[in-house]
mmCIF file of C-alpha atoms in Angstrom:
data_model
loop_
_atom_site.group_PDB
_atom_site.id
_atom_site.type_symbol
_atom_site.label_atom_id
_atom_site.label_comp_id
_atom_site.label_asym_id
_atom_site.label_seq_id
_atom_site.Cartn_x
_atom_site.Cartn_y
_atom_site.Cartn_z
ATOM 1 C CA UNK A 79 0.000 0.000 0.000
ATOM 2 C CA UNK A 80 3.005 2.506 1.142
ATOM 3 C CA UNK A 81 4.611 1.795 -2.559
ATOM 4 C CA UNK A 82 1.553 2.235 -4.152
ATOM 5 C CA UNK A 83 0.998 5.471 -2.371
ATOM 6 C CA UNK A 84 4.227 7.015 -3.075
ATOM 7 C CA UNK A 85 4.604 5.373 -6.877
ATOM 8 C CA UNK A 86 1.536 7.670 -6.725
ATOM 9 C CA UNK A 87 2.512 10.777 -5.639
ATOM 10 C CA UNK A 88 5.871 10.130 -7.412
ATOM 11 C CA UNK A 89 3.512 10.400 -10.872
ATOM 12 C CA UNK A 90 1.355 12.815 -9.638
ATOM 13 C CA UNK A 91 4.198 15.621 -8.409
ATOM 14 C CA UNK A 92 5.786 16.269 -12.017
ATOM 15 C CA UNK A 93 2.375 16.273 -13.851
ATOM 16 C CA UNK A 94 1.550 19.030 -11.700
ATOM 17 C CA UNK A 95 4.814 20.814 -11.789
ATOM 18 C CA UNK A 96 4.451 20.493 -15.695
ATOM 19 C CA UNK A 97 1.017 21.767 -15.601
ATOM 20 C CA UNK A 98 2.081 24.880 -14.122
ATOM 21 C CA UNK A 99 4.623 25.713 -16.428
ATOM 22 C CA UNK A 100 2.080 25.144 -19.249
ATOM 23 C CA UNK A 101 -0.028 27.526 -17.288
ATOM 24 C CA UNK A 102 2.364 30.125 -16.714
ATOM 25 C CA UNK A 103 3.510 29.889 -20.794
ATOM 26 C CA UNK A 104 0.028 30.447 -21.924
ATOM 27 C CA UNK A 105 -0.560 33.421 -19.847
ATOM 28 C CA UNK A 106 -1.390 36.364 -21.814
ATOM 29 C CA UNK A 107 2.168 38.979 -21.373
ATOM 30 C CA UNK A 108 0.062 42.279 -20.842
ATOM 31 C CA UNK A 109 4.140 44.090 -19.467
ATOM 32 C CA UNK A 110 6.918 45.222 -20.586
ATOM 33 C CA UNK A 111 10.114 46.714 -19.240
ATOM 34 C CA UNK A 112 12.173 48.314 -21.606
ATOM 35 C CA UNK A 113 15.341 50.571 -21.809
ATOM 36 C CA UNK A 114 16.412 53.610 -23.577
ATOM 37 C CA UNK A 115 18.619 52.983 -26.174
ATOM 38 C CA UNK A 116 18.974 56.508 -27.997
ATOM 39 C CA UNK A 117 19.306 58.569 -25.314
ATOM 40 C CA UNK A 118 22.427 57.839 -24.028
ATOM 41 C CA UNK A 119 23.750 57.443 -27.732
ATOM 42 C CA UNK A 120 23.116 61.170 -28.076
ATOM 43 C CA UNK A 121 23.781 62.731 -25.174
ATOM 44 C CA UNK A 122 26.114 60.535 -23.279
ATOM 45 C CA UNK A 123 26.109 57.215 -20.620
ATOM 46 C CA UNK A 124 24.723 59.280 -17.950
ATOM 47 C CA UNK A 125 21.447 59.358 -19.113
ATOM 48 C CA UNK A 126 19.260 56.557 -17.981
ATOM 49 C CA UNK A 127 15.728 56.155 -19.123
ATOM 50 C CA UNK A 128 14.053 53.048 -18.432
ATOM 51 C CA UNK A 129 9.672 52.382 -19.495
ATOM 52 C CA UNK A 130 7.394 50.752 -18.838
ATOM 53 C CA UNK A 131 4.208 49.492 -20.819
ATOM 54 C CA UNK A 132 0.755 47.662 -20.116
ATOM 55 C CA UNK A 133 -1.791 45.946 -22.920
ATOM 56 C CA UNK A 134 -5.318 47.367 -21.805
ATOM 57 C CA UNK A 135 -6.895 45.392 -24.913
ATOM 58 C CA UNK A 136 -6.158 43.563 -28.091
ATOM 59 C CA UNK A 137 -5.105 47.265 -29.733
ATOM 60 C CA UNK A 138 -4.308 50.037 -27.029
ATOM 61 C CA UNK A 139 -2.031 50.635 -24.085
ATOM 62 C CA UNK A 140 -0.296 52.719 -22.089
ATOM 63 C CA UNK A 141 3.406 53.451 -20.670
ATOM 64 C CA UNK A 142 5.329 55.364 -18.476
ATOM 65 C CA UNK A 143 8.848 56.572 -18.642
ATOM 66 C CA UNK A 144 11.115 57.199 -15.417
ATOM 67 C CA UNK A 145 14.993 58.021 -15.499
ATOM 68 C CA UNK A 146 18.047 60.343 -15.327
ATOM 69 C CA UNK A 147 19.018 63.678 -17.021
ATOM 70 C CA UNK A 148 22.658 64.328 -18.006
ATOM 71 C CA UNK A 149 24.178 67.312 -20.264
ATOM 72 C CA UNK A 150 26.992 66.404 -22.815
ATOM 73 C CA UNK A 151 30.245 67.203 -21.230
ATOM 74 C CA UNK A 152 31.849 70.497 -22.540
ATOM 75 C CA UNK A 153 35.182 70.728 -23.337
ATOM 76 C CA UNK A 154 37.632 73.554 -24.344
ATOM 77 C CA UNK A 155 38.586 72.158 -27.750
ATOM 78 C CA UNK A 156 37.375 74.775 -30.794
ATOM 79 C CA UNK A 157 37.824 77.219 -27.953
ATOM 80 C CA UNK A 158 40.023 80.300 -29.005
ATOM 81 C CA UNK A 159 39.658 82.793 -27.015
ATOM 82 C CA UNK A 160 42.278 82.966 -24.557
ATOM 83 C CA UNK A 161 40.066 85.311 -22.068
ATOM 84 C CA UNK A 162 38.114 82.377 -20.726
ATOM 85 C CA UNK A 163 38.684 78.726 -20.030
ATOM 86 C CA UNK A 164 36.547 75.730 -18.892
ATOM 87 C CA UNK A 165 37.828 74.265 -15.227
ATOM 88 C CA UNK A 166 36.984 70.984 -15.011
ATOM 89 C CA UNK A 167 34.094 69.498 -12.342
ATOM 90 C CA UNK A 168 31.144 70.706 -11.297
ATOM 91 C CA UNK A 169 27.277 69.289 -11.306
ATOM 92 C CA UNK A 170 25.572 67.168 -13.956
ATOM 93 C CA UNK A 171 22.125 66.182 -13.448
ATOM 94 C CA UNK A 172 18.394 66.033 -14.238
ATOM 95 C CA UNK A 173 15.304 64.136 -14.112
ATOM 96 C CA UNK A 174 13.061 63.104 -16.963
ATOM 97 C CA UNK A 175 9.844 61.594 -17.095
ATOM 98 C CA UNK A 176 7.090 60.869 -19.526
ATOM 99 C CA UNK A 177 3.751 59.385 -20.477
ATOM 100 C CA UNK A 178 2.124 58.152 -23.594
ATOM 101 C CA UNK A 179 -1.272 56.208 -24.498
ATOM 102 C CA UNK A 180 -0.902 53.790 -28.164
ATOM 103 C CA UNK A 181 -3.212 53.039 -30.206
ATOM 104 C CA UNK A 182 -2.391 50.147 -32.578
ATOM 105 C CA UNK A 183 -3.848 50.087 -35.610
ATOM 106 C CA UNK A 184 -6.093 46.936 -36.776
ATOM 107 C CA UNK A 185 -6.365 48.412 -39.880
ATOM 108 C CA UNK A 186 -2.331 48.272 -39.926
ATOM 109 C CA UNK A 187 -1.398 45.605 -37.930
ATOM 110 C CA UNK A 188 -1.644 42.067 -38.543
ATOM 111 C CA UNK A 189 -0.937 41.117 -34.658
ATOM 112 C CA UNK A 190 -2.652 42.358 -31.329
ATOM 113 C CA UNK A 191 -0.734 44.721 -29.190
ATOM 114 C CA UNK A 192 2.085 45.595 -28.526
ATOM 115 C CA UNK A 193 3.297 44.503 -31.981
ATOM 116 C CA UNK A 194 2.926 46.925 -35.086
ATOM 117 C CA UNK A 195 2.544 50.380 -36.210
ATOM 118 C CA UNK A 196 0.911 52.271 -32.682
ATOM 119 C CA UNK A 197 -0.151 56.384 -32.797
ATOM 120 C CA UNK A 198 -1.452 58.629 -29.856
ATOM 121 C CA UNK A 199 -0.829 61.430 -27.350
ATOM 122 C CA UNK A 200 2.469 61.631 -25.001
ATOM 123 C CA UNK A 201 3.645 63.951 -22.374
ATOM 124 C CA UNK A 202 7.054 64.406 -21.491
ATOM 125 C CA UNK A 203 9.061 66.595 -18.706
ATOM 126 C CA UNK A 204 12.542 67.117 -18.637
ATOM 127 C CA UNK A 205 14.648 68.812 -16.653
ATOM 128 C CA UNK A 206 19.149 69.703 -16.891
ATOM 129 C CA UNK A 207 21.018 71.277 -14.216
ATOM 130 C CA UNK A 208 24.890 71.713 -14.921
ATOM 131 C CA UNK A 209 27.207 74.102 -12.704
ATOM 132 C CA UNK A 210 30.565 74.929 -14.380
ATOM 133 C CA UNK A 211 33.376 77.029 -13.215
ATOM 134 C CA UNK A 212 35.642 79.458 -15.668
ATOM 135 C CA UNK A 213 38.585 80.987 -15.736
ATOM 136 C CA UNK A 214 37.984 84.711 -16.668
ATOM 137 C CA UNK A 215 40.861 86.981 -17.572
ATOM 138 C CA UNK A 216 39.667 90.771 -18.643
ATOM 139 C CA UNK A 217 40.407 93.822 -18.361
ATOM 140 C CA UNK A 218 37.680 94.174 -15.475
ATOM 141 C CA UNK A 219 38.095 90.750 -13.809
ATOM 142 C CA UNK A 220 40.525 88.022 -13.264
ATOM 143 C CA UNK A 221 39.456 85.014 -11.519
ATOM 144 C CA UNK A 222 37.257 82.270 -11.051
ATOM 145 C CA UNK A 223 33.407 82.648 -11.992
ATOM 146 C CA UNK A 224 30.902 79.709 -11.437
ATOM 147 C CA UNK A 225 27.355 79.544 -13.801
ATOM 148 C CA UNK A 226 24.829 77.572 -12.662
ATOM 149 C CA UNK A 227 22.679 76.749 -15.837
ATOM 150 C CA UNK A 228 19.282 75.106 -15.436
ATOM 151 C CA UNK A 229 16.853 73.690 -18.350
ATOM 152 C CA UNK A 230 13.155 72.642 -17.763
ATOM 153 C CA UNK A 231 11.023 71.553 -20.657
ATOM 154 C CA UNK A 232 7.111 70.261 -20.574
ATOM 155 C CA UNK A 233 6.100 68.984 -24.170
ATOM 156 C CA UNK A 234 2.625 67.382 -25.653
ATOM 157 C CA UNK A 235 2.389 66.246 -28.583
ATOM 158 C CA UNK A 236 1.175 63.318 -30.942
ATOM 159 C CA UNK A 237 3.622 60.535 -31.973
ATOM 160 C CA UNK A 238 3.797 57.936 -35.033
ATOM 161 C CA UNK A 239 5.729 54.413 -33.760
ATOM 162 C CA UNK A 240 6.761 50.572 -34.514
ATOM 163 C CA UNK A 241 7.139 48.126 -32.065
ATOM 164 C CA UNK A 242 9.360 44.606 -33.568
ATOM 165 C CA UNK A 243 8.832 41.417 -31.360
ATOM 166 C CA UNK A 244 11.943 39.948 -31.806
ATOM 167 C CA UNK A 245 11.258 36.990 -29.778
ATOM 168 C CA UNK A 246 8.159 35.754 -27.647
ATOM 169 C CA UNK A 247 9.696 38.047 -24.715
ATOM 170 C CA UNK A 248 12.087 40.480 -26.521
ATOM 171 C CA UNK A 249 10.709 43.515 -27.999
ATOM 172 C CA UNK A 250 11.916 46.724 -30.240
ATOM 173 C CA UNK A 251 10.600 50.294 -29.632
ATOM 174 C CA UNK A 252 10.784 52.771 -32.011
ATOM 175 C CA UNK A 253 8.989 56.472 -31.765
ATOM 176 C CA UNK A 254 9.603 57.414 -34.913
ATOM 177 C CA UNK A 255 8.019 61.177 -35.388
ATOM 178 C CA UNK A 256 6.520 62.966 -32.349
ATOM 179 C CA UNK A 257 6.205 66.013 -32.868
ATOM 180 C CA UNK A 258 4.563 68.168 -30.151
ATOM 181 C CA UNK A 259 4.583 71.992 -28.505
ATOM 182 C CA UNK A 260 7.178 72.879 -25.601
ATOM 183 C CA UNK A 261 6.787 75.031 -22.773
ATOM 184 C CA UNK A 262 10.735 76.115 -21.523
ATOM 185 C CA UNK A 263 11.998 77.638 -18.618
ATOM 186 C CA UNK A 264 15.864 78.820 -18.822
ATOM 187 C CA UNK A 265 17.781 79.681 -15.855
ATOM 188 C CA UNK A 266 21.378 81.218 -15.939
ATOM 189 C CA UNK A 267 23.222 82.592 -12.483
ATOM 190 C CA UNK A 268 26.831 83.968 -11.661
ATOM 191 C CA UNK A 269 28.391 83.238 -8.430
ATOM 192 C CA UNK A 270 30.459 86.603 -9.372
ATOM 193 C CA UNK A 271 29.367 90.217 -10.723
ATOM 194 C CA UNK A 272 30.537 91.187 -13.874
ATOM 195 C CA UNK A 273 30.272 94.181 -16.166
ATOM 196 C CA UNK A 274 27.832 93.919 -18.674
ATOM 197 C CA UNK A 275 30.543 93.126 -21.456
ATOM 198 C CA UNK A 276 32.274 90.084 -19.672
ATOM 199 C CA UNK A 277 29.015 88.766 -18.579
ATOM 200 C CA UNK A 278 28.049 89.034 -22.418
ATOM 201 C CA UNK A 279 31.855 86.805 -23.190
ATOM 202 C CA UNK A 280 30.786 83.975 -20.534
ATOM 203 C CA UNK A 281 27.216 83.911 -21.850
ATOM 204 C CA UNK A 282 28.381 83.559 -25.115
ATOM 205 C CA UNK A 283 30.813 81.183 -24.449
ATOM 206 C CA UNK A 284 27.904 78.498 -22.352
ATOM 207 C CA UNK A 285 25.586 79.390 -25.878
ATOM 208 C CA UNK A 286 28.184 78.257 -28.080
ATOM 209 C CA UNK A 287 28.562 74.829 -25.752
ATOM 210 C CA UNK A 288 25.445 73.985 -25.573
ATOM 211 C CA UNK A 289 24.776 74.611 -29.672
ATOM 212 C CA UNK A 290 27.808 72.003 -30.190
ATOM 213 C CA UNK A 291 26.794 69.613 -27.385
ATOM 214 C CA UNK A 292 23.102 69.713 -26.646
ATOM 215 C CA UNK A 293 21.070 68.267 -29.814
ATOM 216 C CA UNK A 294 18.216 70.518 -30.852
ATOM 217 C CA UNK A 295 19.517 73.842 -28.335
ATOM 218 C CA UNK A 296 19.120 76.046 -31.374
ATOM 219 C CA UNK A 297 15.803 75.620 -31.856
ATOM 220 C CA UNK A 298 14.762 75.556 -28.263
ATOM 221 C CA UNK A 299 16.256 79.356 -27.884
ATOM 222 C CA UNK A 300 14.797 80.224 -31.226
ATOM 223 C CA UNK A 301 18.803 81.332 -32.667
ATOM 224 C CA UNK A 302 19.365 83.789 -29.324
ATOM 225 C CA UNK A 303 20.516 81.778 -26.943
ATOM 226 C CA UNK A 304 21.202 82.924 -23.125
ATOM 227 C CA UNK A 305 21.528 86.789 -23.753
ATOM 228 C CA UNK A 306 21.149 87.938 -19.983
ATOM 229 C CA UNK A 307 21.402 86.090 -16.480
ATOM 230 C CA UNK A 308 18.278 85.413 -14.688
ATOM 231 C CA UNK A 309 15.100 83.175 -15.894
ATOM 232 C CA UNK A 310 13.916 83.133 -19.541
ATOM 233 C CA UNK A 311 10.199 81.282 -20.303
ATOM 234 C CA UNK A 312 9.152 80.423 -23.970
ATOM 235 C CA UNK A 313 7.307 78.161 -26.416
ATOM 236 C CA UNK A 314 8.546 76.266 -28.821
ATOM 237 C CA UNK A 315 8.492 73.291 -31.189
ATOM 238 C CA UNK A 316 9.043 70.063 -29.132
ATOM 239 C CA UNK A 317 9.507 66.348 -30.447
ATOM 240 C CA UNK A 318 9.882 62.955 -28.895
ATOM 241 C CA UNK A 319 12.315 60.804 -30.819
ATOM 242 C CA UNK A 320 13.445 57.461 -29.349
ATOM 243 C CA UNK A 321 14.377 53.629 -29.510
ATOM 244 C CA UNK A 322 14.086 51.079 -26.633
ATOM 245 C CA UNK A 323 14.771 47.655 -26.006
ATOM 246 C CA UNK A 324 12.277 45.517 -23.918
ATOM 247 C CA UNK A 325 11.294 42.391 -22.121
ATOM 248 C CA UNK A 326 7.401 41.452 -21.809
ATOM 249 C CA UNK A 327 5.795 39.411 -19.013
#
């Protein structure tokens, strides 16, 4: 009887086990985690975006994005102006965040969601802070002067995407046009006063930076750039451009 009893249980323990696998396989993957690819590409390693998205029927859904800001490092190379110099150090950082809801097409799409061509609303908030010092050497100053330069960015807009499934699990995310309208807020500060003149020089100086370094920095500041220190709010064309790599469960 004790033989029979374990023979038994002996059969009936992997059948289970195996039935629970089969159960988990067959469960619908409604999430995915994905990463950033393009951001760091462009503006350096520092910047860390990671998503998140969730099937809410056979052709919509929604996703968050959560990560970290960095600005491109600046450097004194093409600099020749022998009045003011980059020291190195200082602060790098920001915070970005975003939200879109997808609609994918039937009409385009021969799979459900989240596979195909997707459109639909997003938000997106950014924000870069970067403090620098400089050497300054004029004929009114000589010494050290710190900036403390601070972007903030709200855009909405409409985007056009693909998403590849590469594998049952393994996903590619493309936003492919998004264009949208952004609301700015720039902030420049001395730790120093200057004249008028060599706070023009150091201005000019952080514009010509950011032009080289900071994709898209012309057309935020509409050509002008930083011309005075102090806070600066505008409107202006936004977009939302990206590729991500992801994992669904």
């Amino acid at each position: 009887m004790l033989k029979k009893l374990i023979f038994l249980v002996l059969v009936m323990i992997p059948t289970f086990v195996f039935s629970q696998i089969e159960s988990i396989e067959q469960k619908p993957l409604q999430n995915t985690i994905r990463y950033n690819l393009s951001k760091p590409t462009i503006l350096g390693f520092g910047n860390i975006i990671f998503g998140y998205e969730r099937i809410i029927s056979e052709t919509r859904s929604f996703s968050l994005d959560f990560g970290f800001n960095r600005m491109p490092a600046f450097d004194n190379e093409g600099n020749e102006n022998d009045m003011i110099s980059l020291l190195p150090g200082g602060k790098n950082n920001g915070i970005h965040f975003s939200a879109d809801y997808r609609f994918y097409l039937k009409s385009e799409n021969k799979f459900k969601a989240p596979r195909g061509v997707y459109i639909g609303p997003y938000y997106s908030f950014n924000t870069f802070n970067k403090g620098k010092n400089w050497n300054l050497t004029t004929t009114n100053f000589d010494g050290i002067v710190g900036t403390d330069l601070g972007i903030r960015y709200h855009t909405i807009g409409a985007e056009l995407g693909y998403q590849f499934q590469l594998s049952k699990r393994l996903v590619l995310d493309f936003v492919l046009f998004g264009p949208g309208i952004g609301f700015y807020k720039l902030d420049v500060d001395f730790n120093s006063t200057l004249d008028p003149e060599d706070s023009a020089l150091v201005l000019e100086h952080i514009n010509e930076l950011l032009s080289n370094k900071l994709p898209g920095f012309n057309t935020l500041i509409d050509g002008s750039g930083f011309e005075k220190t102090g806070t600066v709010k505008a409107g202006a064309f936004g977009y939302r451009l990206s590729i991500n790599i992801g994992y669904r469960f």
